[in-house]
Amino acid sequence: MDINEWLIELTGNIDGFMYTYILLILLVVTGVYFTIRTKCVQIRYLKDMFRQVTEKKHVDGEKSISSFQALMVSTASRVGTGNIAGVATAIALGGPGAVFWMWLTALIGSSTAFIEATLAQIYKEKDPLYGGYRGGPAYYIHRYWEEKQGRKRKKVLLSVLFAISGLICWCGISQVISNSVTASFKNAFDIPPLYTTIVLVVIAAVIVLRKNATVKVLDLLVPVMAVLYFVITLFIIFTNLGSMPGVFKRIFEEAFGFRQAVAGGFGVVLMNGVKRGLFSNEAGSGSAPCAAAAAECDSPVKAGFAQALGVFVDTIVICSCTAMIMLLAPEEKVAGLSGMDLLQTAMEHHLGRFGVVFIAATLFLFSFSTFLGILFYARSNVAYLFGDNWISQTAYKIIALFMLFIGGLAAYTFVWDLGDVGIGLMTIFNIIILYPQGEKALKELKKYEE
């Protein structure tokens, strides 16, 4: 066994163990715990969530961003490869039942997203490089230990571990992004991966290497692409209304393993649904708080509302769109397919050649927005690890662009698994601190209610 095979096996084993035995329990227990402690904040304040992201507010200074802009950044990173290629993979491996577990992960996870985003607002700091604010788990973990020990700390080990895990994860995601895009363009237009990769990297470099272009681009890109995808899905659903009861029957039957339990496959359904649900909506992982901290709000709770809504938009809306597109296609047409091949074959059935082209273009936009979103997240983690300087900020962007380039040319299983391990470790480090620090967010919610 060579070193590459050994690394693939090692990261695959860690990845499998982490998601099967650790994250599954952590995410479900934490989601249920905060759903109870907040008295179902994700349902009670759904109207407030929509009001928060739609009302116009004055933002103090050009460099600060609104709750809506913070939602667009976090939605950009959520609504991406995970919603298209990730959902396709989950259904291919775990069957339609995996969709139900994605929904459940989003429902209970939105309360966790509320808590972590509210904490990010409470402990946000001024950003001397980019302007506005910055923050996230590395910062509220740091402040927790300072408050606990009653003294200032230069660095906190748990914060350092979180920041490193995040940077590793986002480099891994960069590879997944470009590989999925090049595969879809190869299927749709027969364009060699190298050409697609070069165009993707050049456009990304032009935006991310400029100081504050990211948020402006995502403000325009995210709403347009999400609405287009949703409208196309509604058209497919209405043209297949007679098949919808059968689709929901398959989802619920296979979710609880009536068929899989006999074959011993219930664990596969459950794990793939939860795993892809986490990778897609990121609730509890500590990613979205990096965007939530940058928002200017008159109450920390309002940033929490915006991010809780983001989880619903990501999973209940966008992931469901992908699932319906695939599950409404005849089983014999998509049997044995996975990933982008599965989704593009389903779209070709529904919309002909246009469907294949549409998915390729949509994936390009979704993936591109994801890349911009994760580099926005990386700002605060790079600053925590290396201080406020343009050298470290630019160096990480160049590394991410390089990973984007090599990912477009070949699928490196080791790096993909490393990305899964990275988001898994982020989640563990983040959730450890959410229980003691979460009390601060709960107090803010009580103030808001009063």
PDB file of N, CA and C in Angstrom, residues 165-225:
ATOM      1  N   SER A 165      -9.055  23.615  11.714  1.00  0.00           N
ATOM      2  CA  SER A 165     -10.007  22.669  11.118  1.00  0.00           C
ATOM      3  C   SER A 165     -10.834  23.345  10.033  1.00  0.00           C
ATOM      4  N   GLY A 166     -11.234  24.601  10.289  1.00  0.00           N
ATOM      5  CA  GLY A 166     -12.016  25.341   9.307  1.00  0.00           C
ATOM      6  C   GLY A 166     -11.234  25.581   8.027  1.00  0.00           C
ATOM      7  N   LEU A 167     -10.002  25.984   8.158  1.00  0.00           N
ATOM      8  CA  LEU A 167      -9.183  26.266   6.975  1.00  0.00           C
ATOM      9  C   LEU A 167      -8.920  24.999   6.174  1.00  0.00           C
ATOM     10  N   ILE A 168      -8.726  23.875   6.858  1.00  0.00           N
ATOM     11  CA  ILE A 168      -8.546  22.582   6.173  1.00  0.00           C
ATOM     12  C   ILE A 168      -9.831  22.192   5.442  1.00  0.00           C
ATOM     13  N   CYS A 169     -10.954  22.325   6.145  1.00  0.00           N
ATOM     14  CA  CYS A 169     -12.259  21.977   5.566  1.00  0.00           C
ATOM     15  C   CYS A 169     -12.521  22.780   4.303  1.00  0.00           C
ATOM     16  N   TRP A 170     -12.293  24.091   4.362  1.00  0.00           N
ATOM     17  CA  TRP A 170     -12.642  24.946   3.234  1.00  0.00           C
ATOM     18  C   TRP A 170     -11.726  24.704   2.039  1.00  0.00           C
ATOM     19  N   CYS A 171     -10.483  24.282   2.291  1.00  0.00           N
ATOM     20  CA  CYS A 171      -9.611  23.887   1.177  1.00  0.00           C
ATOM     21  C   CYS A 171     -10.139  22.610   0.519  1.00  0.00           C
ATOM     22  N   GLY A 172     -10.613  21.680   1.347  1.00  0.00           N
ATOM     23  CA  GLY A 172     -11.200  20.442   0.813  1.00  0.00           C
ATOM     24  C   GLY A 172     -12.442  20.728  -0.013  1.00  0.00           C
ATOM     25  N   ILE A 173     -13.291  21.639   0.488  1.00  0.00           N
ATOM     26  CA  ILE A 173     -14.507  21.996  -0.239  1.00  0.00           C
ATOM     27  C   ILE A 173     -14.157  22.629  -1.589  1.00  0.00           C
ATOM     28  N   SER A 174     -13.076  23.397  -1.636  1.00  0.00           N
ATOM     29  CA  SER A 174     -12.646  24.024  -2.893  1.00  0.00           C
ATOM     30  C   SER A 174     -12.437  22.976  -3.974  1.00  0.00           C
ATOM     31  N   GLN A 175     -11.866  21.839  -3.592  1.00  0.00           N
ATOM     32  CA  GLN A 175     -11.637  20.769  -4.567  1.00  0.00           C
ATOM     33  C   GLN A 175     -12.941  20.127  -5.018  1.00  0.00           C
ATOM     34  N   VAL A 176     -13.834  19.900  -4.069  1.00  0.00           N
ATOM     35  CA  VAL A 176     -15.141  19.315  -4.406  1.00  0.00           C
ATOM     36  C   VAL A 176     -15.879  20.216  -5.381  1.00  0.00           C
ATOM     37  N   ILE A 177     -15.816  21.526  -5.124  1.00  0.00           N
ATOM     38  CA  ILE A 177     -16.490  22.517  -5.975  1.00  0.00           C
ATOM     39  C   ILE A 177     -16.033  22.395  -7.425  1.00  0.00           C
ATOM     40  N   SER A 178     -14.723  22.512  -7.642  1.00  0.00           N
ATOM     41  CA  SER A 178     -14.224  22.544  -9.017  1.00  0.00           C
ATOM     42  C   SER A 178     -14.403  21.210  -9.719  1.00  0.00           C
ATOM     43  N   ASN A 179     -14.276  20.104  -8.982  1.00  0.00           N
ATOM     44  CA  ASN A 179     -14.438  18.792  -9.601  1.00  0.00           C
ATOM     45  C   ASN A 179     -15.864  18.572 -10.069  1.00  0.00           C
ATOM     46  N   SER A 180     -16.837  19.017  -9.247  1.00  0.00           N
ATOM     47  CA  SER A 180     -18.244  18.876  -9.617  1.00  0.00           C
ATOM     48  C   SER A 180     -18.588  19.744 -10.826  1.00  0.00           C
ATOM     49  N   VAL A 181     -18.056  20.962 -10.857  1.00  0.00           N
ATOM     50  CA  VAL A 181     -18.328  21.880 -11.967  1.00  0.00           C
ATOM     51  C   VAL A 181     -17.749  21.341 -13.271  1.00  0.00           C
ATOM     52  N   THR A 182     -16.496  20.895 -13.241  1.00  0.00           N
ATOM     53  CA  THR A 182     -15.870  20.398 -14.481  1.00  0.00           C
ATOM     54  C   THR A 182     -16.570  19.150 -15.002  1.00  0.00           C
ATOM     55  N   ALA A 183     -17.040  18.288 -14.064  1.00  0.00           N
ATOM     56  CA  ALA A 183     -17.759  17.073 -14.482  1.00  0.00           C
ATOM     57  C   ALA A 183     -19.078  17.436 -15.164  1.00  0.00           C
ATOM     58  N   SER A 184     -19.789  18.423 -14.615  1.00  0.00           N
ATOM     59  CA  SER A 184     -21.081  18.811 -15.193  1.00  0.00           C
ATOM     60  C   SER A 184     -20.892  19.472 -16.560  1.00  0.00           C
ATOM     61  N   PHE A 185     -19.848  20.291 -16.718  1.00  0.00           N
ATOM     62  CA  PHE A 185     -19.594  20.946 -18.003  1.00  0.00           C
ATOM     63  C   PHE A 185     -19.111  19.944 -19.051  1.00  0.00           C
ATOM     64  N   LYS A 186     -18.408  18.915 -18.602  1.00  0.00           N
ATOM     65  CA  LYS A 186     -17.977  17.860 -19.531  1.00  0.00           C
ATOM     66  C   LYS A 186     -19.209  17.131 -20.067  1.00  0.00           C
ATOM     67  N   ASN A 187     -20.177  16.825 -19.166  1.00  0.00           N
ATOM     68  CA  ASN A 187     -21.406  16.133 -19.571  1.00  0.00           C
ATOM     69  C   ASN A 187     -22.283  17.006 -20.470  1.00  0.00           C
ATOM     70  N   ALA A 188     -22.363  18.302 -20.133  1.00  0.00           N
ATOM     71  CA  ALA A 188     -23.290  19.191 -20.837  1.00  0.00           C
ATOM     72  C   ALA A 188     -22.738  19.696 -22.163  1.00  0.00           C
ATOM     73  N   PHE A 189     -21.470  20.075 -22.153  1.00  0.00           N
ATOM     74  CA  PHE A 189     -20.914  20.742 -23.343  1.00  0.00           C
ATOM     75  C   PHE A 189     -19.704  20.034 -23.948  1.00  0.00           C
ATOM     76  N   ASP A 190     -19.283  18.946 -23.309  1.00  0.00           N
ATOM     77  CA  ASP A 190     -18.087  18.218 -23.737  1.00  0.00           C
ATOM     78  C   ASP A 190     -16.845  19.124 -23.714  1.00  0.00           C
ATOM     79  N   ILE A 191     -16.813  20.016 -22.717  1.00  0.00           N
ATOM     80  CA  ILE A 191     -15.651  20.905 -22.556  1.00  0.00           C
ATOM     81  C   ILE A 191     -14.613  20.203 -21.684  1.00  0.00           C
ATOM     82  N   PRO A 192     -13.368  20.122 -22.107  1.00  0.00           N
ATOM     83  CA  PRO A 192     -12.320  19.481 -21.296  1.00  0.00           C
ATOM     84  C   PRO A 192     -12.213  20.149 -19.923  1.00  0.00           C
ATOM     85  N   PRO A 193     -12.023  19.358 -18.854  1.00  0.00           N
ATOM     86  CA  PRO A 193     -11.945  19.916 -17.497  1.00  0.00           C
ATOM     87  C   PRO A 193     -10.932  21.040 -17.328  1.00  0.00           C
ATOM     88  N   LEU A 194      -9.815  20.963 -18.042  1.00  0.00           N
ATOM     89  CA  LEU A 194      -8.777  21.988 -17.897  1.00  0.00           C
ATOM     90  C   LEU A 194      -9.311  23.373 -18.250  1.00  0.00           C
ATOM     91  N   TYR A 195     -10.065  23.484 -19.347  1.00  0.00           N
ATOM     92  CA  TYR A 195     -10.574  24.789 -19.783  1.00  0.00           C
ATOM     93  C   TYR A 195     -11.574  25.351 -18.771  1.00  0.00           C
ATOM     94  N   THR A 196     -12.480  24.495 -18.317  1.00  0.00           N
ATOM     95  CA  THR A 196     -13.470  24.937 -17.320  1.00  0.00           C
ATOM     96  C   THR A 196     -12.775  25.386 -16.047  1.00  0.00           C
ATOM     97  N   THR A 197     -11.777  24.619 -15.632  1.00  0.00           N
ATOM     98  CA  THR A 197     -11.047  24.936 -14.396  1.00  0.00           C
ATOM     99  C   THR A 197     -10.345  26.283 -14.498  1.00  0.00           C
ATOM    100  N   ILE A 198      -9.699  26.546 -15.615  1.00  0.00           N
ATOM    101  CA  ILE A 198      -8.982  27.815 -15.790  1.00  0.00           C
ATOM    102  C   ILE A 198      -9.943  28.998 -15.701  1.00  0.00           C
ATOM    103  N   VAL A 199     -11.093  28.894 -16.374  1.00  0.00           N
ATOM    104  CA  VAL A 199     -12.087  29.976 -16.346  1.00  0.00           C
ATOM    105  C   VAL A 199     -12.600  30.187 -14.923  1.00  0.00           C
ATOM    106  N   LEU A 200     -12.917  29.100 -14.234  1.00  0.00           N
ATOM    107  CA  LEU A 200     -13.432  29.174 -12.865  1.00  0.00           C
ATOM    108  C   LEU A 200     -12.423  29.842 -11.940  1.00  0.00           C
ATOM    109  N   VAL A 201     -11.165  29.438 -12.026  1.00  0.00           N
ATOM    110  CA  VAL A 201     -10.130  29.983 -11.147  1.00  0.00           C
ATOM    111  C   VAL A 201      -9.854  31.450 -11.449  1.00  0.00           C
ATOM    112  N   VAL A 202      -9.819  31.813 -12.720  1.00  0.00           N
ATOM    113  CA  VAL A 202      -9.542  33.213 -13.095  1.00  0.00           C
ATOM    114  C   VAL A 202     -10.649  34.137 -12.580  1.00  0.00           C
ATOM    115  N   ILE A 203     -11.917  33.747 -12.801  1.00  0.00           N
ATOM    116  CA  ILE A 203     -13.041  34.583 -12.332  1.00  0.00           C
ATOM    117  C   ILE A 203     -13.008  34.700 -10.806  1.00  0.00           C
ATOM    118  N   ALA A 204     -12.766  33.569 -10.135  1.00  0.00           N
ATOM    119  CA  ALA A 204     -12.703  33.574  -8.669  1.00  0.00           C
ATOM    120  C   ALA A 204     -11.574  34.471  -8.174  1.00  0.00           C
ATOM    121  N   ALA A 205     -10.419  34.395  -8.825  1.00  0.00           N
ATOM    122  CA  ALA A 205      -9.256  35.188  -8.407  1.00  0.00           C
ATOM    123  C   ALA A 205      -9.533  36.684  -8.542  1.00  0.00           C
ATOM    124  N   VAL A 206     -10.187  37.074  -9.633  1.00  0.00           N
ATOM    125  CA  VAL A 206     -10.494  38.491  -9.867  1.00  0.00           C
ATOM    126  C   VAL A 206     -11.343  39.050  -8.728  1.00  0.00           C
ATOM    127  N   ILE A 207     -12.256  38.227  -8.209  1.00  0.00           N
ATOM    128  CA  ILE A 207     -13.154  38.691  -7.140  1.00  0.00           C
ATOM    129  C   ILE A 207     -12.504  38.600  -5.764  1.00  0.00           C
ATOM    130  N   VAL A 208     -11.962  37.436  -5.410  1.00  0.00           N
ATOM    131  CA  VAL A 208     -11.506  37.236  -4.031  1.00  0.00           C
ATOM    132  C   VAL A 208     -10.223  37.999  -3.720  1.00  0.00           C
ATOM    133  N   LEU A 209      -9.432  38.334  -4.734  1.00  0.00           N
ATOM    134  CA  LEU A 209      -8.193  39.070  -4.465  1.00  0.00           C
ATOM    135  C   LEU A 209      -8.421  40.581  -4.370  1.00  0.00           C
ATOM    136  N   ARG A 210      -9.651  41.003  -4.650  1.00  0.00           N
ATOM    137  CA  ARG A 210     -10.025  42.396  -4.388  1.00  0.00           C
ATOM    138  C   ARG A 210     -10.512  42.499  -2.950  1.00  0.00           C
ATOM    139  N   LYS A 211     -10.393  43.667  -2.367  1.00  0.00           N
ATOM    140  CA  LYS A 211     -10.596  43.796  -0.928  1.00  0.00           C
ATOM    141  C   LYS A 211     -12.012  43.473  -0.458  1.00  0.00           C
ATOM    142  N   ASN A 212     -13.020  44.100  -1.046  1.00  0.00           N
ATOM    143  CA  ASN A 212     -14.386  43.930  -0.520  1.00  0.00           C
ATOM    144  C   ASN A 212     -15.415  43.645  -1.612  1.00  0.00           C
ATOM    145  N   ALA A 213     -15.013  42.883  -2.628  1.00  0.00           N
ATOM    146  CA  ALA A 213     -15.927  42.598  -3.734  1.00  0.00           C
ATOM    147  C   ALA A 213     -16.875  41.445  -3.436  1.00  0.00           C
ATOM    148  N   THR A 214     -16.510  40.570  -2.499  1.00  0.00           N
ATOM    149  CA  THR A 214     -17.246  39.326  -2.262  1.00  0.00           C
ATOM    150  C   THR A 214     -18.716  39.551  -1.928  1.00  0.00           C
ATOM    151  N   VAL A 215     -18.993  40.384  -0.924  1.00  0.00           N
ATOM    152  CA  VAL A 215     -20.369  40.579  -0.460  1.00  0.00           C
ATOM    153  C   VAL A 215     -21.239  41.171  -1.562  1.00  0.00           C
ATOM    154  N   LYS A 216     -20.696  42.141  -2.322  1.00  0.00           N
ATOM    155  CA  LYS A 216     -21.463  42.776  -3.404  1.00  0.00           C
ATOM    156  C   LYS A 216     -21.861  41.758  -4.468  1.00  0.00           C
ATOM    157  N   VAL A 217     -20.944  40.873  -4.823  1.00  0.00           N
ATOM    158  CA  VAL A 217     -21.237  39.849  -5.831  1.00  0.00           C
ATOM    159  C   VAL A 217     -22.304  38.887  -5.324  1.00  0.00           C
ATOM    160  N   LEU A 218     -22.167  38.450  -4.062  1.00  0.00           N
ATOM    161  CA  LEU A 218     -23.111  37.480  -3.504  1.00  0.00           C
ATOM    162  C   LEU A 218     -24.501  38.075  -3.321  1.00  0.00           C
ATOM    163  N   ASP A 219     -24.576  39.392  -3.036  1.00  0.00           N
ATOM    164  CA  ASP A 219     -25.869  40.081  -2.930  1.00  0.00           C
ATOM    165  C   ASP A 219     -26.700  39.906  -4.197  1.00  0.00           C
ATOM    166  N   LEU A 220     -26.037  39.930  -5.341  1.00  0.00           N
ATOM    167  CA  LEU A 220     -26.728  39.784  -6.622  1.00  0.00           C
ATOM    168  C   LEU A 220     -26.912  38.329  -7.015  1.00  0.00           C
ATOM    169  N   LEU A 221     -25.879  37.536  -6.817  1.00  0.00           N
ATOM    170  CA  LEU A 221     -25.841  36.173  -7.344  1.00  0.00           C
ATOM    171  C   LEU A 221     -26.768  35.210  -6.616  1.00  0.00           C
ATOM    172  N   VAL A 222     -26.732  35.221  -5.273  1.00  0.00           N
ATOM    173  CA  VAL A 222     -27.451  34.204  -4.486  1.00  0.00           C
ATOM    174  C   VAL A 222     -28.967  34.258  -4.686  1.00  0.00           C
ATOM    175  N   PRO A 223     -29.626  35.425  -4.536  1.00  0.00           N
ATOM    176  CA  PRO A 223     -31.094  35.432  -4.713  1.00  0.00           C
ATOM    177  C   PRO A 223     -31.524  34.987  -6.114  1.00  0.00           C
ATOM    178  N   VAL A 224     -30.801  35.452  -7.131  1.00  0.00           N
ATOM    179  CA  VAL A 224     -31.181  35.134  -8.517  1.00  0.00           C
ATOM    180  C   VAL A 224     -31.085  33.637  -8.772  1.00  0.00           C
ATOM    181  N   MET A 225     -29.945  33.022  -8.390  1.00  0.00           N
ATOM    182  CA  MET A 225     -29.768  31.602  -8.712  1.00  0.00           C
ATOM    183  C   MET A 225     -30.717  30.722  -7.896  1.00  0.00           C
TER     184      MET A 225
END
